Coordinates of C-alpha atoms in Angstrom, one line a residue:
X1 CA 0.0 0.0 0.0
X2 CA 0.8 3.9 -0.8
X3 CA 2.5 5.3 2.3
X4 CA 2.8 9.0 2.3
X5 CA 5.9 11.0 3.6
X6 CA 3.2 14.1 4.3
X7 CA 0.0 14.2 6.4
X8 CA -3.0 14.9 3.9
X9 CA -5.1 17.2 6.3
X10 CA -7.5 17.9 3.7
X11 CA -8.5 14.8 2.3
X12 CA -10.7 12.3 4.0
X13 CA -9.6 8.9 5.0
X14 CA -10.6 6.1 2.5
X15 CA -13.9 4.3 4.3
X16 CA -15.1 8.1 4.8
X17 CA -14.7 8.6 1.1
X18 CA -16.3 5.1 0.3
X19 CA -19.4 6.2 2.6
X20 CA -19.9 9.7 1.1
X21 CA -19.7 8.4 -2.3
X22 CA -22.5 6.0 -1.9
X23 CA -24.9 8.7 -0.1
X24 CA -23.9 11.1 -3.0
X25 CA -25.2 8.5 -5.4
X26 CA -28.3 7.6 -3.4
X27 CA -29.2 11.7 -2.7
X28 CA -28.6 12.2 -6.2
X29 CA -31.0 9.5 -7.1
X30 CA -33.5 10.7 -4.6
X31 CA -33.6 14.6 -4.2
X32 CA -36.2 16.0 -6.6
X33 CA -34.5 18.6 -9.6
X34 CA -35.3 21.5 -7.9
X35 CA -32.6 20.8 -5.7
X36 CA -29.7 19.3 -8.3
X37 CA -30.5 22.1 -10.6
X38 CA -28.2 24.0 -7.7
X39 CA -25.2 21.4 -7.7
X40 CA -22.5 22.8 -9.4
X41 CA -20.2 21.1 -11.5
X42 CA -17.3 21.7 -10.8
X43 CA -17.6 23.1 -7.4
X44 CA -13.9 24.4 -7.4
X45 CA -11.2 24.3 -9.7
X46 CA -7.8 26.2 -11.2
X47 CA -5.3 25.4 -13.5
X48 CA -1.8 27.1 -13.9
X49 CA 1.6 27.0 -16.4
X50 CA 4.2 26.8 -14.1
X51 CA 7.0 28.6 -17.2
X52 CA 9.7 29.0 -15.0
X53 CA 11.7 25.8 -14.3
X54 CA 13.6 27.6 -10.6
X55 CA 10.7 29.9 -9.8
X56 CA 11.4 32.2 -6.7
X57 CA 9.4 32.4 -3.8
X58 CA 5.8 33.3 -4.7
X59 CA 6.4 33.0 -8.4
X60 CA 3.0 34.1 -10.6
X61 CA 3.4 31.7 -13.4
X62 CA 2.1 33.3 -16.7
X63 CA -0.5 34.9 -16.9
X64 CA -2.0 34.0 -19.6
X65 CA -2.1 30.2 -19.0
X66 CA -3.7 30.3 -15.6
X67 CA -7.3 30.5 -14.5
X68 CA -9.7 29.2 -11.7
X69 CA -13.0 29.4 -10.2
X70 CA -12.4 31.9 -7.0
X71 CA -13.5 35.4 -7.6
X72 CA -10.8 37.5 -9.5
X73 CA -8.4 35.1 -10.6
X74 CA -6.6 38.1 -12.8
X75 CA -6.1 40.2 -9.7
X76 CA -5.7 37.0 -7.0
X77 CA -3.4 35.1 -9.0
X78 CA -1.5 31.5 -8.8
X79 CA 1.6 31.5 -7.2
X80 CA 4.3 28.7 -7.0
X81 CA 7.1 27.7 -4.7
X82 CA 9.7 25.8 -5.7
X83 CA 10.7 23.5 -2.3
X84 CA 13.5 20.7 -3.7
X85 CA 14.9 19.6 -6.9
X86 CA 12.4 19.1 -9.6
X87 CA 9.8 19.9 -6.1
X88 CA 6.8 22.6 -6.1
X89 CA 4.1 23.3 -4.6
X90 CA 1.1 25.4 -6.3
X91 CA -1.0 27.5 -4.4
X92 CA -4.6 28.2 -5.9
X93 CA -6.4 30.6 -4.1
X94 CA -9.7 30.8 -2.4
X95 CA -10.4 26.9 -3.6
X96 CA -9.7 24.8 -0.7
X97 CA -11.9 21.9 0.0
X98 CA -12.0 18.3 0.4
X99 CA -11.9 15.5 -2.7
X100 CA -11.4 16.3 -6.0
X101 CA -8.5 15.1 -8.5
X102 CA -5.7 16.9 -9.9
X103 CA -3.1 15.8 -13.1
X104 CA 0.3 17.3 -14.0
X105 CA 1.9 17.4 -17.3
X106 CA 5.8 18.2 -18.5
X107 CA 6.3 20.9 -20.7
X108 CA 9.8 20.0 -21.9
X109 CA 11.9 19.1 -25.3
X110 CA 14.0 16.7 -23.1
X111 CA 12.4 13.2 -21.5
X112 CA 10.9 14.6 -18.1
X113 CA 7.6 13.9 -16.7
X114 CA 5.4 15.5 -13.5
X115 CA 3.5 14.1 -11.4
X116 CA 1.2 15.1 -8.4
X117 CA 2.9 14.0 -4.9
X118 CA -0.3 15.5 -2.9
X119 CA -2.7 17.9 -2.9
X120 CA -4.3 19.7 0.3
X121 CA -6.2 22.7 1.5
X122 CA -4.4 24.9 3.4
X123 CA -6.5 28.4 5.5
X124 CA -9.1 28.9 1.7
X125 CA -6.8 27.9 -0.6
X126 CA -5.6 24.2 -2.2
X127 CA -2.3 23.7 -2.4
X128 CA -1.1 21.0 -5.4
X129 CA 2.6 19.6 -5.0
X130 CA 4.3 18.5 -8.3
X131 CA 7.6 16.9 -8.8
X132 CA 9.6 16.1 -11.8
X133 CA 11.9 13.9 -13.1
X134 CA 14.3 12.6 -15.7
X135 CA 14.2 9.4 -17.3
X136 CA 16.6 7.8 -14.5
X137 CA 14.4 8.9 -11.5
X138 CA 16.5 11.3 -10.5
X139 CA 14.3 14.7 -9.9
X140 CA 14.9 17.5 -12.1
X141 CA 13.5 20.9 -12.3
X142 CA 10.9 21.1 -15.2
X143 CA 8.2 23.7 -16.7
X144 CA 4.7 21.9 -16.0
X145 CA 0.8 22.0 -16.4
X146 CA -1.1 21.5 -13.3
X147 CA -5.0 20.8 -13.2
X148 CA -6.8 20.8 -9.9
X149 CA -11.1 20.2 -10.0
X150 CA -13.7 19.3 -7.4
X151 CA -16.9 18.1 -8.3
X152 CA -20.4 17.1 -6.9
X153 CA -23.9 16.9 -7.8
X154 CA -25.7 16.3 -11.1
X155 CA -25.8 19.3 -13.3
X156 CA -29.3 20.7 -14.2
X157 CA -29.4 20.2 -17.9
X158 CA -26.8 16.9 -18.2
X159 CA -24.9 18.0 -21.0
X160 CA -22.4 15.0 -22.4
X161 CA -20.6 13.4 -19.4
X162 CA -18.0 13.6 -16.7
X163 CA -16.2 11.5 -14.2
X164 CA -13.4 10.8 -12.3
X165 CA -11.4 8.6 -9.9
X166 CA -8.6 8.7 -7.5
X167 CA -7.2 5.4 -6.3
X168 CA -4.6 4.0 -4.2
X169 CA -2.2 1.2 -5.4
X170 CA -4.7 -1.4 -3.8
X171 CA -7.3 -0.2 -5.6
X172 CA -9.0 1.9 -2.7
X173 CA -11.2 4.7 -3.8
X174 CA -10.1 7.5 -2.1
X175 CA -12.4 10.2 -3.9
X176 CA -14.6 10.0 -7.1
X177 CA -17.3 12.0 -9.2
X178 CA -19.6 10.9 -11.6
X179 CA -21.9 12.8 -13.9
X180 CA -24.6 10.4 -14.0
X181 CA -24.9 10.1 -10.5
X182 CA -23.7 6.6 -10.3
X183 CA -20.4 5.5 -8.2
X184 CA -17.3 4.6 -9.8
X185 CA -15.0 1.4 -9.0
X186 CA -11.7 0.2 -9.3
X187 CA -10.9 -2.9 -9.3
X188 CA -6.9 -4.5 -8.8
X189 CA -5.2 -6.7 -11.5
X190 CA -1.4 -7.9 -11.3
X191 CA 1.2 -4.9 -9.8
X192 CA 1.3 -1.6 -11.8
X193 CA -2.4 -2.7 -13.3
X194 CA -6.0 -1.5 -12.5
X195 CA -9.1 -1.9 -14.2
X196 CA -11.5 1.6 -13.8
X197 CA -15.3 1.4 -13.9
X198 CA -17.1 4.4 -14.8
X199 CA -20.9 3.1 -15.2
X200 CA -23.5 5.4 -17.1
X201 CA -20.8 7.6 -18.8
X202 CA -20.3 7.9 -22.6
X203 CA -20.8 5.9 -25.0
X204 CA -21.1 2.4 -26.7
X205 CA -18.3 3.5 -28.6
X206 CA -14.8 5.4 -28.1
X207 CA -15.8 8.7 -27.1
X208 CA -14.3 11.5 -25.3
X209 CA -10.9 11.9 -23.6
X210 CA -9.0 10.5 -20.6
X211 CA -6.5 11.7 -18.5
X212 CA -4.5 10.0 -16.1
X213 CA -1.8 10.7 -13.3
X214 CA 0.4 9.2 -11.1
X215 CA 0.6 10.2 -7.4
X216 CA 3.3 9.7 -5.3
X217 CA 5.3 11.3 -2.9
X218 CA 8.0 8.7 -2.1
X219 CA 9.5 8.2 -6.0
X220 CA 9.2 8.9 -9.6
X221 CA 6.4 7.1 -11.0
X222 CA 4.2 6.9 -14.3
X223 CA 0.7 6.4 -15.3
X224 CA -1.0 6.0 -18.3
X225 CA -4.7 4.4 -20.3
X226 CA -3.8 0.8 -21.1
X227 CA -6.8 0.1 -22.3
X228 CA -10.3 1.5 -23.0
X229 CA -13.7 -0.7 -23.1
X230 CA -16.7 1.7 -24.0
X231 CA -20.4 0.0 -23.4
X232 CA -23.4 1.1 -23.3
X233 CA -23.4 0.7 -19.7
X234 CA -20.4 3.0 -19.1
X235 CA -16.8 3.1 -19.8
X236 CA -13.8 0.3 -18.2
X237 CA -10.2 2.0 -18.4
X238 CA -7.0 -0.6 -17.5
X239 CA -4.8 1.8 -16.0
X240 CA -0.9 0.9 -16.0
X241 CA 1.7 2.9 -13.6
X242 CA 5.6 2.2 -14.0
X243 CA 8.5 3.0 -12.0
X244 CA 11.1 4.7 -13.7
X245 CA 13.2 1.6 -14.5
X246 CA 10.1 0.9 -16.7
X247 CA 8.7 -1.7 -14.3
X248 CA 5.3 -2.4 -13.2
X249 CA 4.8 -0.4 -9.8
X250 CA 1.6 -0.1 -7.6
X251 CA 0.8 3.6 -6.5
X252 CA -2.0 6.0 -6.4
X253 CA -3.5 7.8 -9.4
X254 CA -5.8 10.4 -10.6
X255 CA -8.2 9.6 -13.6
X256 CA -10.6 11.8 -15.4
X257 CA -13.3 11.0 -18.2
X258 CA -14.9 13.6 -20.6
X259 CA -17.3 13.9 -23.6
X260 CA -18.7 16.9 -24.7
X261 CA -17.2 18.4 -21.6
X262 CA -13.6 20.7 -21.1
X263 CA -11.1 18.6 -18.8
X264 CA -12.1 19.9 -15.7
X265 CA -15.7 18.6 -16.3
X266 CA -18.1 22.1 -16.4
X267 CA -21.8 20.9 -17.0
X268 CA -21.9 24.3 -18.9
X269 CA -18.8 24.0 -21.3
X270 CA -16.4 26.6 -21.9
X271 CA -16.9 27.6 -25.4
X272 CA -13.0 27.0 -26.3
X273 CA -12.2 23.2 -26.2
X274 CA -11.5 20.5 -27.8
X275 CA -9.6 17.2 -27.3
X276 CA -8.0 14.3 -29.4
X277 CA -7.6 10.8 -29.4
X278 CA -4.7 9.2 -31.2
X279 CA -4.2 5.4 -31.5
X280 CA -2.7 4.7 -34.8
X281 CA -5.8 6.3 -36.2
X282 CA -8.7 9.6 -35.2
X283 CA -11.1 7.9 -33.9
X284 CA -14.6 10.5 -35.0
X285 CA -15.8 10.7 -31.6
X286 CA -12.6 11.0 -29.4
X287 CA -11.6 14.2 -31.7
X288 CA -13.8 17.0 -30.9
X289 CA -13.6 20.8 -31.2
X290 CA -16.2 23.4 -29.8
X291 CA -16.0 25.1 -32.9
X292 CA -17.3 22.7 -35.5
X293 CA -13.5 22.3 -36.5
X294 CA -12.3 19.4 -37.1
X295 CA -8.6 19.0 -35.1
X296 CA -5.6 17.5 -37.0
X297 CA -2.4 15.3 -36.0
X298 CA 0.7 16.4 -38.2
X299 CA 4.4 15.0 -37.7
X300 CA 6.3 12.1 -36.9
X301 CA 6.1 12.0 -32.7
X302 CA 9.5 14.3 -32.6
X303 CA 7.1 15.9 -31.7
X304 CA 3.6 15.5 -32.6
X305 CA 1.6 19.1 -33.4
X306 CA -2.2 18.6 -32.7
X307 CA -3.6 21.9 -34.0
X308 CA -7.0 22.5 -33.0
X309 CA -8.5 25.3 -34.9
X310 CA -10.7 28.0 -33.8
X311 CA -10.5 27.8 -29.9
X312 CA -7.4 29.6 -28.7
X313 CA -8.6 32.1 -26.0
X314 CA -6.4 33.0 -22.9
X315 CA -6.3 32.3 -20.3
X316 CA -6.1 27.9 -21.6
X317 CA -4.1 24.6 -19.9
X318 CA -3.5 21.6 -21.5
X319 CA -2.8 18.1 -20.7
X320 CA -1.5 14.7 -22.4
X321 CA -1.6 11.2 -21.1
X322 CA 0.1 8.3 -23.0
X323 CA -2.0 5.4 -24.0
X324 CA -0.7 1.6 -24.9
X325 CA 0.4 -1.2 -22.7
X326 CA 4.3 0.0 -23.4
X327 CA 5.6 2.1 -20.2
X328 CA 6.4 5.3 -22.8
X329 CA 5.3 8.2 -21.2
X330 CA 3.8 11.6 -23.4
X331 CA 4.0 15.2 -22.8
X332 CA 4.1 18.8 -24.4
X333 CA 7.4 20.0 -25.5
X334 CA 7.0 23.3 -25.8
X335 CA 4.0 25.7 -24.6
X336 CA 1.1 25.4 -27.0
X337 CA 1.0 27.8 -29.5
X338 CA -2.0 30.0 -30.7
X339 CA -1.3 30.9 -34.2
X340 CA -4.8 32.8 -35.7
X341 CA -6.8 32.0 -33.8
X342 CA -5.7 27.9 -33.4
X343 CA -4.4 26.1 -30.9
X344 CA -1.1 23.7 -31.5
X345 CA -0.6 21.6 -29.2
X346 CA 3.3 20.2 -29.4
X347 CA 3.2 16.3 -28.1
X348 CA 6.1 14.5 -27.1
X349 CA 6.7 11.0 -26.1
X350 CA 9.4 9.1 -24.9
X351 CA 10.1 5.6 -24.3
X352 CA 13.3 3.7 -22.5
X353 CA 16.2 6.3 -21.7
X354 CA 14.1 9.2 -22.9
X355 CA 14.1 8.2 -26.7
X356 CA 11.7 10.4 -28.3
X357 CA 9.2 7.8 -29.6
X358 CA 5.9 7.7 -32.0
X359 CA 3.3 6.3 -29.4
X360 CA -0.3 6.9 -28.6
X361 CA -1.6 9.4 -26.3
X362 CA -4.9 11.9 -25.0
X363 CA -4.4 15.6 -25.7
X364 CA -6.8 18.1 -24.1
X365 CA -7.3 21.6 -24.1
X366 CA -9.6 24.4 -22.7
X367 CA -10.0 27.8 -22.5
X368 CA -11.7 29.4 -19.3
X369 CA -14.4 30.7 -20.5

């Protein structure tokens, strides 16, 4: 089992978060639309671009790329502290709370990736801790995309679908959301391997995005979509995590589910989104743009460019998760870019000792508003 170097005062334990799952999904079942027209979906969330690899103390990372629910995010901004090699911490304002899920994704040309080590309220805000590292494990200092979002409640007029699990490496659910109102599972396979259920959600056929992270504050670790089952009772992920010698490791993970929605999961979209599914192919319903556009994959994975046309409005995040049963891992190697009006999104992948690699992956993007 995941054992944490840091006290998580802000998240529940794991038979709380069992308990208040189940009477979320028998309330939302039960209380009359009056009252889940209120729920809010999500109830809190930010995202930031950390663009400064050795930040100072109470960096604001840019501008431009950072947004989040709390009143005046342009004048009550993100800040970030760097607090060890290739080890921050990211302070949204005014969002603290319990729950919720948060992902992290490199922005780098060289093999790094970033993943969450904890998240936790502290006084209003929630604080997100990222680390980094290079293909050996060691830590390194790295530019990053951090996601944190809380959900509950169904939203008033459903409007595609949203969910999302975190999990320990036994397979505990230690927070979840689901859009229909039904609870999500996990379920544990052989080390490094988990099987996500995610009933009532999507499609009978591949639709929408995933995203998945590891977390761990004890080593570098990696986590990625194995596999995906759609049905027409909801959606199975296999979810694979690696050490970094490449080698199948049990520790805790985020995961979030979209279609129709923006990552974070608002019931009443953004206007500027859009994600992508590449598996060897564009599969029609995993590659959507809130435009009408249609996105496009160009290059040979050194890096990929996803452009997504029509969409790009500051402030906007980003994030990539690999997909395969491989342990190569995918990020952005360079901000994305918003040429006219379009969005390109520069994917990079890498597989044993950081060779840049042609692999599957998610891309997602959203704007804020």
């Amino acid at each position: 089992m995941h054992v944490r170097t840091r006290p998580l005062s802000g998240r529940p334990g794991r038979a709380v978060l069992l308990v208040l799952a189940m009477l979320a999904a028998l309330l939302a079942a039960a209380v009359p639309s009056a009252t889940t027209a209120q729920a809010a979906v999500p109830d809190r969330w930010g995202f930031a671009y950390l663009d400064n690899a050795t930040p100072p103390a109470g960096y604001v990372p840019d501008p431009s790329r950072q947004w989040g629910s709390w009143t005046s995010p342009s004048t009550n901004p993100v800040k970030v502290d760097q607090i060890g090699l290739g080890s921050y911490v990211v302070h949204f304002p005014l969002i603290g709370g319990p729950g919720g899920v948060a992902h992290a994704t490199a922005v780098s040309s060289a093999a790094r990736w970033c993943q969450i080590s904890d998240w936790k309220t502290v006084g209003s805000g929630q604080d997100v801790y990222v680390s980094c590292y290079l293909p050996s494990g060691a830590p390194s200092n790295s530019t990053f995309t951090v996601l944190y979002t809380s959900s509950s409640g169904l939203p008033p007029t459903p409007s595609g679908s949203y969910g999302y699990l975190n999990s320990d490496g036994s397979g505990t659910v230690l927070g979840q959301y689901n859009s229909a109102g039904a609870v999500n599972a996990v379920s544990k396979g052989a080390t490094g391997l988990w099987k996500a259920w995610l009933p009532g959600l999507g499609l009978a056929s591949n639709a929408g995005n995933l995203q998945v992270t590891a977390v761990d504050a004890k080593q570098g670790a990696r986590c990625k979509v194995s596999d995906w089952s759609p049905g027409t009772a909801g959606q199975t992920i296999v979810v694979a995590c690696y050490n970094a010698s490449d080698v199948p490791y049990d520790t805790e993970w985020t995961l979030s589910y979209s279609y129709l929605r923006a990552v974070h999961g608002p019931a009443f979209a953004p206007r500027s989104f859009g994600y992508l599914w590449y598996n060897g192919s564009l599969p029609p319903l995993t590659n959507y743009n809130s435009s009408g556009a249609t996105n496009t994959l160009a290059g040979s994975g050194a890096p990929f460019t996803v452009t997504l046309p029509s969409v790009a409005v500051p402030s906007d995040t980003s994030q990539v998760t690999a997909y395969g049963k491989s342990p190569d891992y995918c990020g952005l190697y360079a901000p994305w870019a918003r040429p006219s009006g379009s969005v390109g999104l520069p994917v990079a992948c890498f597989g044993p000792g950081g060779t840049q690699v042609k692999t599957p992956f998610f891309a997602a993007y959203t704007s804020a508003i």
